[in-house]
mmCIF file of C-alpha atoms in Angstrom:
data_model
loop_
_atom_site.group_PDB
_atom_site.id
_atom_site.type_symbol
_atom_site.label_atom_id
_atom_site.label_comp_id
_atom_site.label_asym_id
_atom_site.label_seq_id
_atom_site.Cartn_x
_atom_site.Cartn_y
_atom_site.Cartn_z
ATOM 1 C CA UNK A 111 39.539 -15.332 -64.339
ATOM 2 C CA UNK A 112 42.879 -16.124 -64.344
ATOM 3 C CA UNK A 113 43.570 -17.327 -60.856
ATOM 4 C CA UNK A 114 47.285 -19.373 -60.178
ATOM 5 C CA UNK A 115 45.967 -22.272 -57.969
ATOM 6 C CA UNK A 116 48.091 -23.204 -55.051
ATOM 7 C CA UNK A 117 47.072 -26.155 -52.430
ATOM 8 C CA UNK A 118 47.502 -25.790 -48.748
ATOM 9 C CA UNK A 119 48.668 -29.125 -47.625
ATOM 10 C CA UNK A 120 49.009 -27.514 -43.790
ATOM 11 C CA UNK A 121 45.949 -26.341 -41.842
ATOM 12 C CA UNK A 122 47.925 -22.933 -41.077
ATOM 13 C CA UNK A 123 50.205 -20.794 -43.462
ATOM 14 C CA UNK A 124 53.201 -22.495 -41.936
ATOM 15 C CA UNK A 125 55.620 -21.282 -39.539
ATOM 16 C CA UNK A 126 57.020 -18.297 -41.445
ATOM 17 C CA UNK A 127 53.849 -17.255 -42.819
ATOM 18 C CA UNK A 128 52.298 -17.501 -45.878
ATOM 19 C CA UNK A 129 54.354 -15.702 -48.819
ATOM 20 C CA UNK A 130 51.923 -15.825 -51.088
ATOM 21 C CA UNK A 131 48.963 -13.017 -51.329
ATOM 22 C CA UNK A 132 45.870 -15.607 -52.465
ATOM 23 C CA UNK A 133 42.368 -16.852 -51.553
ATOM 24 C CA UNK A 134 44.259 -19.624 -49.706
ATOM 25 C CA UNK A 135 46.775 -17.683 -47.433
ATOM 26 C CA UNK A 136 43.912 -14.981 -46.891
ATOM 27 C CA UNK A 137 41.879 -17.573 -45.718
ATOM 28 C CA UNK A 138 44.280 -19.516 -43.610
ATOM 29 C CA UNK A 139 45.415 -16.241 -42.195
ATOM 30 C CA UNK A 140 42.198 -15.209 -40.974
ATOM 31 C CA UNK A 141 41.273 -18.118 -39.609
ATOM 32 C CA UNK A 142 44.692 -18.402 -36.898
ATOM 33 C CA UNK A 143 43.349 -14.315 -36.259
ATOM 34 C CA UNK A 144 39.735 -15.994 -35.529
ATOM 35 C CA UNK A 145 41.250 -19.287 -33.626
ATOM 36 C CA UNK A 146 39.424 -21.378 -36.207
ATOM 37 C CA UNK A 147 40.847 -24.906 -37.383
ATOM 38 C CA UNK A 148 39.674 -25.807 -40.827
ATOM 39 C CA UNK A 149 37.096 -28.318 -39.930
ATOM 40 C CA UNK A 150 35.866 -25.678 -37.719
ATOM 41 C CA UNK A 151 35.644 -22.843 -40.500
ATOM 42 C CA UNK A 152 34.325 -25.860 -42.542
ATOM 43 C CA UNK A 153 30.848 -26.575 -39.908
ATOM 44 C CA UNK A 154 30.290 -22.462 -39.668
ATOM 45 C CA UNK A 155 30.585 -22.444 -43.606
ATOM 46 C CA UNK A 156 27.958 -25.341 -43.643
ATOM 47 C CA UNK A 157 30.399 -27.342 -46.248
ATOM 48 C CA UNK A 158 32.742 -30.064 -46.128
ATOM 49 C CA UNK A 159 36.506 -30.020 -44.924
ATOM 50 C CA UNK A 160 37.130 -30.937 -49.159
ATOM 51 C CA UNK A 161 34.627 -28.445 -50.268
ATOM 52 C CA UNK A 162 36.124 -25.768 -48.260
ATOM 53 C CA UNK A 163 39.765 -26.975 -49.255
ATOM 54 C CA UNK A 164 38.402 -26.420 -53.711
ATOM 55 C CA UNK A 165 37.332 -23.106 -52.280
ATOM 56 C CA UNK A 166 40.459 -22.287 -51.242
ATOM 57 C CA UNK A 167 42.316 -23.044 -54.339
ATOM 58 C CA UNK A 168 39.491 -22.005 -56.837
ATOM 59 C CA UNK A 169 40.253 -25.299 -58.296
ATOM 60 C CA UNK A 170 37.370 -26.745 -59.983
ATOM 61 C CA UNK A 171 33.803 -25.517 -60.490
ATOM 62 C CA UNK A 172 32.574 -23.805 -57.897
ATOM 63 C CA UNK A 173 29.361 -21.958 -56.326
ATOM 64 C CA UNK A 174 30.163 -17.975 -55.664
ATOM 65 C CA UNK A 175 27.369 -18.177 -52.764
ATOM 66 C CA UNK A 176 29.486 -20.397 -51.610
ATOM 67 C CA UNK A 177 32.318 -18.110 -51.219
ATOM 68 C CA UNK A 178 30.147 -15.387 -49.728
ATOM 69 C CA UNK A 179 29.662 -18.166 -47.118
ATOM 70 C CA UNK A 180 33.253 -18.474 -46.582
ATOM 71 C CA UNK A 181 33.599 -14.729 -46.358
ATOM 72 C CA UNK A 182 30.490 -14.778 -43.937
ATOM 73 C CA UNK A 183 32.530 -17.607 -41.845
ATOM 74 C CA UNK A 184 35.386 -15.697 -41.842
ATOM 75 C CA UNK A 185 34.022 -12.591 -40.528
ATOM 76 C CA UNK A 186 35.360 -10.640 -43.857
ATOM 77 C CA UNK A 187 34.202 -8.657 -47.079
ATOM 78 C CA UNK A 188 33.645 -10.943 -49.811
ATOM 79 C CA UNK A 189 35.634 -8.540 -51.884
ATOM 80 C CA UNK A 190 38.380 -8.829 -49.449
ATOM 81 C CA UNK A 191 38.606 -12.494 -48.916
ATOM 82 C CA UNK A 192 38.866 -13.030 -53.174
ATOM 83 C CA UNK A 193 40.585 -10.000 -54.156
ATOM 84 C CA UNK A 194 42.928 -8.520 -51.120
ATOM 85 C CA UNK A 195 41.725 -5.838 -49.083
ATOM 86 C CA UNK A 196 41.472 -2.412 -51.128
ATOM 87 C CA UNK A 197 42.954 -0.025 -48.319
ATOM 88 C CA UNK A 198 45.708 -2.557 -47.309
ATOM 89 C CA UNK A 199 48.567 -0.520 -46.470
ATOM 90 C CA UNK A 200 51.536 -0.545 -49.215
ATOM 91 C CA UNK A 201 54.175 -3.575 -49.004
ATOM 92 C CA UNK A 202 52.249 -6.277 -50.395
ATOM 93 C CA UNK A 203 54.479 -7.149 -53.199
ATOM 94 C CA UNK A 204 57.439 -9.562 -52.541
ATOM 95 C CA UNK A 205 60.601 -8.010 -52.413
ATOM 96 C CA UNK A 206 62.923 -7.037 -55.582
ATOM 97 C CA UNK A 207 65.418 -9.500 -56.550
ATOM 98 C CA UNK A 208 68.417 -7.651 -55.386
ATOM 99 C CA UNK A 209 67.894 -5.239 -53.146
ATOM 100 C CA UNK A 210 69.938 -2.250 -52.019
ATOM 101 C CA UNK A 211 69.891 -0.616 -48.704
ATOM 102 C CA UNK A 212 71.634 2.928 -48.412
ATOM 103 C CA UNK A 213 72.255 5.574 -46.067
ATOM 104 C CA UNK A 214 70.749 9.304 -47.248
ATOM 105 C CA UNK A 215 72.591 12.392 -46.708
ATOM 106 C CA UNK A 216 70.888 14.950 -43.874
ATOM 107 C CA UNK A 217 70.344 17.321 -46.936
ATOM 108 C CA UNK A 218 69.327 14.610 -49.148
ATOM 109 C CA UNK A 219 66.477 13.815 -46.350
ATOM 110 C CA UNK A 220 65.307 17.230 -46.144
ATOM 111 C CA UNK A 221 65.031 17.262 -49.826
ATOM 112 C CA UNK A 222 62.883 14.104 -49.900
ATOM 113 C CA UNK A 223 60.721 15.420 -47.400
ATOM 114 C CA UNK A 224 60.077 18.375 -49.479
ATOM 115 C CA UNK A 225 57.575 21.636 -48.320
ATOM 116 C CA UNK A 226 54.918 19.270 -46.532
ATOM 117 C CA UNK A 227 53.176 16.137 -46.283
ATOM 118 C CA UNK A 228 52.435 13.385 -44.279
ATOM 119 C CA UNK A 229 54.355 11.812 -41.482
ATOM 120 C CA UNK A 230 54.232 9.920 -38.241
ATOM 121 C CA UNK A 231 54.852 11.814 -34.887
ATOM 122 C CA UNK A 232 56.549 9.161 -31.608
ATOM 123 C CA UNK A 233 55.800 10.270 -28.788
ATOM 124 C CA UNK A 234 56.100 8.659 -25.010
ATOM 125 C CA UNK A 235 55.319 11.098 -22.099
ATOM 126 C CA UNK A 236 56.856 10.043 -18.897
ATOM 127 C CA UNK A 237 54.671 6.627 -17.280
ATOM 128 C CA UNK A 238 52.559 5.845 -20.772
ATOM 129 C CA UNK A 239 53.092 4.265 -23.178
ATOM 130 C CA UNK A 240 54.182 5.315 -26.627
ATOM 131 C CA UNK A 241 52.237 6.556 -29.496
ATOM 132 C CA UNK A 242 52.667 7.232 -33.062
ATOM 133 C CA UNK A 243 50.297 8.975 -35.016
ATOM 134 C CA UNK A 244 50.096 10.396 -38.303
ATOM 135 C CA UNK A 245 50.383 14.369 -38.624
ATOM 136 C CA UNK A 246 49.859 16.545 -42.051
ATOM 137 C CA UNK A 247 53.739 18.524 -41.190
ATOM 138 C CA UNK A 248 55.065 21.620 -43.447
ATOM 139 C CA UNK A 249 58.997 21.694 -43.388
ATOM 140 C CA UNK A 250 60.092 25.202 -41.820
ATOM 141 C CA UNK A 251 63.892 25.776 -42.276
ATOM 142 C CA UNK A 252 65.753 22.836 -40.886
ATOM 143 C CA UNK A 253 62.629 21.989 -38.770
ATOM 144 C CA UNK A 254 59.301 19.748 -39.113
ATOM 145 C CA UNK A 255 56.333 21.853 -38.059
ATOM 146 C CA UNK A 256 52.560 20.355 -37.644
ATOM 147 C CA UNK A 257 49.678 21.895 -35.796
ATOM 148 C CA UNK A 258 47.084 19.571 -33.339
ATOM 149 C CA UNK A 259 44.898 19.575 -30.617
ATOM 150 C CA UNK A 260 46.005 21.066 -27.478
ATOM 151 C CA UNK A 261 46.054 18.638 -25.199
ATOM 152 C CA UNK A 262 45.322 15.798 -27.615
ATOM 153 C CA UNK A 263 47.587 12.579 -28.550
ATOM 154 C CA UNK A 264 49.758 14.440 -31.007
ATOM 155 C CA UNK A 265 50.325 16.847 -28.059
ATOM 156 C CA UNK A 266 53.876 16.642 -26.849
ATOM 157 C CA UNK A 267 54.849 18.838 -23.677
ATOM 158 C CA UNK A 268 57.563 21.669 -24.415
ATOM 159 C CA UNK A 269 61.010 20.353 -24.253
ATOM 160 C CA UNK A 270 59.472 16.502 -24.649
ATOM 161 C CA UNK A 271 61.851 14.477 -26.451
ATOM 162 C CA UNK A 272 60.018 13.414 -29.669
ATOM 163 C CA UNK A 273 60.284 11.569 -33.056
ATOM 164 C CA UNK A 274 59.330 12.258 -36.694
ATOM 165 C CA UNK A 275 59.219 9.833 -39.380
ATOM 166 C CA UNK A 276 57.754 10.356 -43.435
ATOM 167 C CA UNK A 277 58.404 7.961 -46.161
ATOM 168 C CA UNK A 278 57.741 6.373 -49.627
ATOM 169 C CA UNK A 279 56.996 3.451 -51.334
ATOM 170 C CA UNK A 280 57.143 2.607 -54.723
ATOM 171 C CA UNK A 281 55.002 -0.497 -54.550
ATOM 172 C CA UNK A 282 55.279 -2.005 -57.993
ATOM 173 C CA UNK A 283 59.072 -1.592 -58.135
ATOM 174 C CA UNK A 284 59.259 -2.686 -54.626
ATOM 175 C CA UNK A 285 61.961 0.159 -53.401
ATOM 176 C CA UNK A 286 61.317 3.511 -51.302
ATOM 177 C CA UNK A 287 62.922 5.503 -48.766
ATOM 178 C CA UNK A 288 61.790 6.560 -45.118
ATOM 179 C CA UNK A 289 63.526 9.517 -42.899
ATOM 180 C CA UNK A 290 63.771 9.995 -39.199
ATOM 181 C CA UNK A 291 64.337 13.014 -37.146
ATOM 182 C CA UNK A 292 64.638 13.008 -33.736
ATOM 183 C CA UNK A 293 64.534 16.279 -31.563
ATOM 184 C CA UNK A 294 62.897 18.346 -29.101
ATOM 185 C CA UNK A 295 59.474 19.317 -29.046
ATOM 186 C CA UNK A 296 58.456 23.529 -28.810
ATOM 187 C CA UNK A 297 55.439 25.050 -29.300
ATOM 188 C CA UNK A 298 54.848 27.701 -31.287
ATOM 189 C CA UNK A 299 53.475 30.800 -29.899
ATOM 190 C CA UNK A 300 54.491 33.922 -31.859
ATOM 191 C CA UNK A 301 51.379 35.250 -33.935
ATOM 192 C CA UNK A 302 53.208 36.253 -36.729
ATOM 193 C CA UNK A 303 54.800 32.741 -37.294
ATOM 194 C CA UNK A 304 51.952 31.119 -36.759
ATOM 195 C CA UNK A 305 49.823 33.332 -39.428
ATOM 196 C CA UNK A 306 52.529 33.084 -41.562
ATOM 197 C CA UNK A 307 53.214 28.675 -41.325
ATOM 198 C CA UNK A 308 48.816 28.716 -41.320
ATOM 199 C CA UNK A 309 48.967 30.099 -45.161
ATOM 200 C CA UNK A 310 51.092 27.621 -46.416
ATOM 201 C CA UNK A 311 50.474 25.197 -48.719
ATOM 202 C CA UNK A 312 49.355 21.853 -46.552
ATOM 203 C CA UNK A 313 49.030 23.665 -43.269
ATOM 204 C CA UNK A 314 45.289 22.949 -43.009
ATOM 205 C CA UNK A 315 45.125 19.195 -41.219
ATOM 206 C CA UNK A 316 43.366 16.432 -42.731
ATOM 207 C CA UNK A 317 41.370 15.738 -39.149
ATOM 208 C CA UNK A 318 39.377 18.829 -39.354
ATOM 209 C CA UNK A 319 38.811 20.913 -36.649
ATOM 210 C CA UNK A 320 40.556 24.244 -34.809
ATOM 211 C CA UNK A 321 43.669 22.442 -33.768
ATOM 212 C CA UNK A 322 45.193 25.608 -32.398
ATOM 213 C CA UNK A 323 48.448 24.299 -31.068
ATOM 214 C CA UNK A 324 51.541 24.734 -33.730
ATOM 215 C CA UNK A 325 54.754 22.464 -32.739
ATOM 216 C CA UNK A 326 57.845 22.538 -33.915
ATOM 217 C CA UNK A 327 60.439 19.769 -34.027
ATOM 218 C CA UNK A 328 63.917 20.974 -33.154
ATOM 219 C CA UNK A 329 66.546 18.265 -34.630
ATOM 220 C CA UNK A 330 68.747 16.685 -32.810
ATOM 221 C CA UNK A 331 69.911 13.957 -35.474
ATOM 222 C CA UNK A 332 68.362 13.831 -39.311
ATOM 223 C CA UNK A 333 68.943 10.203 -40.710
ATOM 224 C CA UNK A 334 67.200 8.345 -43.891
ATOM 225 C CA UNK A 335 67.746 5.230 -45.683
ATOM 226 C CA UNK A 336 66.785 4.442 -49.443
ATOM 227 C CA UNK A 337 66.102 0.829 -51.289
ATOM 228 C CA UNK A 338 66.501 0.599 -54.505
ATOM 229 C CA UNK A 339 67.438 -2.194 -57.017
ATOM 230 C CA UNK A 340 70.432 -2.967 -58.991
#
């Protein structure tokens, strides 16, 4: 196993957070989440602080069983400690050397959204905390459409102001784009329209169940940005 050795000289990841995704930084971040000092963690794992330092940096020979004890003490899976979580969200790669941020024209925003996909709806009902939930969406003309459960988290009242966001990230090249649509929610009640939308690719929600409420977001503003490199 080729592992780059990095020694942590402080008890935590530093004031600006860890800059490298290594066993040492994963260990330090998890320790802070649990509110443990290095001495606390060593005691939990049944090892000396010095040996804990060796395990964190993968320096020297070590007993794999000790890493398993360390993972258990950190209350995390062994594979997540050694290699990082497999289901982690994108964006773990570092930023590109010369990133360029550019605005997208509205026509390009709709092109990027395509015909359907998965995005996020942001709602903020009166007196309630804002929420953001993922939804399967369709692009219908110049509007965004999705189906949800009546009375559910993603079900805005008719006329409510909502936001919708979709994006794409190229993890390897550290580039991507995002599109934000803000506007007004409508409930689609016309039977013919609902039947037509239901036959479209991507119309079936991943979450399953009936989800009989169709919501259309009439855009008031459509904006987008892209990050690429020189």
